[in-house]
XYZ file of C-alpha atoms in Angstrom:
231
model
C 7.993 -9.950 20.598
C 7.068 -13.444 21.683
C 6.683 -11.919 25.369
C 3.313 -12.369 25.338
C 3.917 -16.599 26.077
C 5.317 -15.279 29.328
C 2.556 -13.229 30.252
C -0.025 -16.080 29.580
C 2.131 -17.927 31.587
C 1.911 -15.827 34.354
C -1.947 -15.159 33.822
C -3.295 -18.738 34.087
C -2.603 -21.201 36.714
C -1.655 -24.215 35.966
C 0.020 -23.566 33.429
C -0.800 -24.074 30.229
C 0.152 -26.920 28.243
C 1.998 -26.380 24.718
C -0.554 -28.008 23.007
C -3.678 -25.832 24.413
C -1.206 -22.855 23.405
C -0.898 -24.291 20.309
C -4.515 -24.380 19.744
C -5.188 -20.846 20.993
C -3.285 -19.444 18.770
C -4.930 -21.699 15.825
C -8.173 -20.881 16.728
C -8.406 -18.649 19.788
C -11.604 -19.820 21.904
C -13.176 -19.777 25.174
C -11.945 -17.522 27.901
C -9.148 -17.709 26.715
C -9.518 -15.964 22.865
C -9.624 -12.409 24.596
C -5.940 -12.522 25.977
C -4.676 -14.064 23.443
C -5.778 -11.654 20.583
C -4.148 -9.148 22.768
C -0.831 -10.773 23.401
C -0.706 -11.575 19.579
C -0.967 -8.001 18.745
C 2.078 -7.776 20.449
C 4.040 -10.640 19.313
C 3.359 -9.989 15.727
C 3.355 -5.672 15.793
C 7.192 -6.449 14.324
C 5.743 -8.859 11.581
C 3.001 -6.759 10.211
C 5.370 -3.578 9.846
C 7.216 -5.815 8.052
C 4.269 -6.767 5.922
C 2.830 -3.329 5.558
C 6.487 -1.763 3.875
C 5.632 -4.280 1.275
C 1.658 -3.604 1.271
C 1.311 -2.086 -2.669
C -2.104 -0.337 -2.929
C -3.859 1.564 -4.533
C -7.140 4.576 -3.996
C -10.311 1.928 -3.941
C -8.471 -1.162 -3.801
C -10.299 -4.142 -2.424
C -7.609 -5.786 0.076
C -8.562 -8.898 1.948
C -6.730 -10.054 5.259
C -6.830 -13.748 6.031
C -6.894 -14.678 9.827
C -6.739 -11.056 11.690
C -7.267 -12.207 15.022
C -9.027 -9.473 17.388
C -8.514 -6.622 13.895
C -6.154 -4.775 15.836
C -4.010 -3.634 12.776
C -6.959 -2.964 10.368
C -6.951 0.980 11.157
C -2.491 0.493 10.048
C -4.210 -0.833 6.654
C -6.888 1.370 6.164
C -3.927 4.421 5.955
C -2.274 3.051 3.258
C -4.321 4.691 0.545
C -7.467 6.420 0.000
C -11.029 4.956 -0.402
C -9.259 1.516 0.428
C -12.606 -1.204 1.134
C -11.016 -3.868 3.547
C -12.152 -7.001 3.929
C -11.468 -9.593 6.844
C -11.859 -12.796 7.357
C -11.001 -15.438 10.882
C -12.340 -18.599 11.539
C -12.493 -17.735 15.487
C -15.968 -16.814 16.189
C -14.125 -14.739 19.475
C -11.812 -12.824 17.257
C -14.981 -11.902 14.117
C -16.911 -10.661 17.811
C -13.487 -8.731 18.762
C -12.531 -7.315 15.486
C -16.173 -6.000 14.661
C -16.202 -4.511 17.905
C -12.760 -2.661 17.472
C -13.179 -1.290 14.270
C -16.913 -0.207 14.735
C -15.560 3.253 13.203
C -14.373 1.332 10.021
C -17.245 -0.965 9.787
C -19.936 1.514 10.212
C -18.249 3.649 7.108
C -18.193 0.997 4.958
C -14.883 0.847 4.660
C -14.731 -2.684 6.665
C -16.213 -6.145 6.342
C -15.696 -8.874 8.745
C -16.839 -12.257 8.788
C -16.277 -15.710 9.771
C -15.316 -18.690 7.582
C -11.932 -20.158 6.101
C -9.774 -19.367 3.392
C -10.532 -22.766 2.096
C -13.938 -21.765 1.163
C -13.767 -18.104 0.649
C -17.465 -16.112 0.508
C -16.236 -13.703 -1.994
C -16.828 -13.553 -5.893
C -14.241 -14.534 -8.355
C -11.687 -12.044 -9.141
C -12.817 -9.222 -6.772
C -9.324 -8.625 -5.262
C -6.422 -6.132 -5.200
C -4.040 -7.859 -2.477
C -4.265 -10.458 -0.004
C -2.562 -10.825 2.967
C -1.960 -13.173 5.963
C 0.468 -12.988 9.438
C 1.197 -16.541 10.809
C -1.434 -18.446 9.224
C 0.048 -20.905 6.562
C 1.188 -22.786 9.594
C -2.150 -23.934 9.760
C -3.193 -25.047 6.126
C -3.256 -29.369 6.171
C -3.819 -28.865 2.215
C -2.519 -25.662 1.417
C -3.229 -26.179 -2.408
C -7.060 -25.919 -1.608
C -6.133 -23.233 0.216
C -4.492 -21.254 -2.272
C -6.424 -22.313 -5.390
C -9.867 -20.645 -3.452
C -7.378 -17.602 -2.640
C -6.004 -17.548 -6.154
C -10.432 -17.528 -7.299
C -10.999 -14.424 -5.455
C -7.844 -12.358 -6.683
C -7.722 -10.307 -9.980
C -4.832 -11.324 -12.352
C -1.758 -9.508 -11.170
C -3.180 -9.299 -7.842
C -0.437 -9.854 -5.027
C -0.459 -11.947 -1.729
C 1.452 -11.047 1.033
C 2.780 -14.062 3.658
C 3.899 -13.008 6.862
C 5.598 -16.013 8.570
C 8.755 -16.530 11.089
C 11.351 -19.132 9.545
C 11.214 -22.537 9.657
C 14.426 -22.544 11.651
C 13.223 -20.802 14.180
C 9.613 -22.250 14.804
C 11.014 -25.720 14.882
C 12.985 -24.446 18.327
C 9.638 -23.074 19.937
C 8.578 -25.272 22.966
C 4.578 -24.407 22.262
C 5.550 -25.229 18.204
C 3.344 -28.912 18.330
C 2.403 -30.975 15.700
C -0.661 -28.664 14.843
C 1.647 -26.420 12.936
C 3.105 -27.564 9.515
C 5.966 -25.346 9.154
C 7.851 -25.410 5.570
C 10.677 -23.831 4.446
C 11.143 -20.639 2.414
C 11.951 -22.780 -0.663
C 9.320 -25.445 -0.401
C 6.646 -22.003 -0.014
C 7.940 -20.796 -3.238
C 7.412 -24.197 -4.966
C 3.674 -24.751 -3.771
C 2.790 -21.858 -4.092
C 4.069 -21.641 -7.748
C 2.242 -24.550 -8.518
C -1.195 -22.890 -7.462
C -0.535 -20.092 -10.156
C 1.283 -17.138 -7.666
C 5.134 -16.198 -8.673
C 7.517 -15.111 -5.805
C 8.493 -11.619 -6.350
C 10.550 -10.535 -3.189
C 11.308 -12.352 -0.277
C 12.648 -10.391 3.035
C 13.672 -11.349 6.579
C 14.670 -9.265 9.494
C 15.987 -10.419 12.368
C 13.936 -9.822 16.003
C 14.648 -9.212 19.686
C 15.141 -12.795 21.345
C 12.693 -13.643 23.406
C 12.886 -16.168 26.784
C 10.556 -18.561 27.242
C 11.024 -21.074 30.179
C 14.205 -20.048 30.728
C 15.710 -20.727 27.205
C 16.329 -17.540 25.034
C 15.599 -17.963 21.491
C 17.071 -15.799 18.398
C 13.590 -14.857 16.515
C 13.552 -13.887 12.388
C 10.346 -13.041 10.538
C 10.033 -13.089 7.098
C 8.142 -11.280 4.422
C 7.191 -13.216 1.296
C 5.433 -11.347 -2.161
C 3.879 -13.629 -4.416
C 1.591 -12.329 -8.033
C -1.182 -14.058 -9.202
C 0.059 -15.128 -12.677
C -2.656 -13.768 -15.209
């Protein structure tokens, strides 16, 4: 889990501030973007498998992952059914270089698209989407309904969206958690989002290894929530 803080701690001298952490993992740049993709790969392996038991698909669906940082767990998704056409999309210009270049297998069978934007302005046409998914990203939505109206445009009715988050509880304890993140709890989630049009259909959490981070162990929880685009 959250190991990889330690390991960037280690790694760059001085270290780094919680804010510039904060910001990395927002939008991983510079020198920087290539070690943290990696470490996040780690830190969230236990969050996606959570995310993936829930993943509902179907031969040929269209599936869209919000925010996939260096596309390490594309190749997980692409098992999940047959003749599934993925689609990815990170506003890191670093992680859009790293995930093309990881999944050139993917990408070069069609079976992958990659590109850089937001999912406040999504480049896709209305309705062309199975499932959505995202791992630690709402954090970062300042107007979340804009956020989830565009992703609402691009999903078919009955389409689901998958949220991959840690709890509020245990973000709020995280010395790198800064103002940049806008954490919410399970319960105010549900209530946004069901104002945007999606309907919570199954919430899970599972608890994590604790992780130390300087010097103060943390209990860590991550949370799956399903939500279905009302038709």
């Amino acid at each position: 889990m959250l190991q990889f803080l330690k390991k960037l701690l280690q790694k760059f001298k001085p270290t780094p501030t919680p804010e510039f952490i904060a910001q990395q993992l927002c939008k991983p740049h510079g020198a920087f973007a290539k070690t943290i993709g990696e470490r996040m790969n780690e830190s969230n392996r236990s969050l996606y498998k959570l995310v993936l038991q829930h993943l509902q698909l179907q031969p040929g669906n269209q599936v869209l992952e919000i925010g996939f940082g260096n596309g390490h767990f594309f190749k997980e998704v692409s098992q999940k059914a047959e003749g599934l056409k993925l689609h990815g999309i990170d506003y890191s210009a670093a992680m859009v270089k790293a995930a093309r270049k990881n999944n050139a297998d993917l990408i070069r069978q069609g079976l992958l698209e990659v590109q850089m934007g937001s999912s406040d302005q999504l480049p896709y046409s209305a309705g062309l989407f199975d499932a959505v998914f995202c791992i630690n990203v709402i954090y970062f939505w300042n107007k979340p309904f804009t956020h989830l109206q565009e992703i609402g445009r691009v999903m078919k009715p009955g389409a689901r969206l998958y949220v991959g988050i840690r709890t509020k509880e245990i973000m709020e304890k995280l010395p790198f958690v800064t103002p940049l993140f806008k954490l919410r709890g399970a319960e105010e989630i549900q209530r946004i989002f069901g104002e945007c049009g999606f309907e919570l259909i199954q919430t899970q959490q599972e608890t994590e290894p604790p992780v130390t981070i300087y010097g103060t162990t943390y209990d860590m929880a991550g949370m799956c929530m399903v939500f279905e685009k009302k038709a």
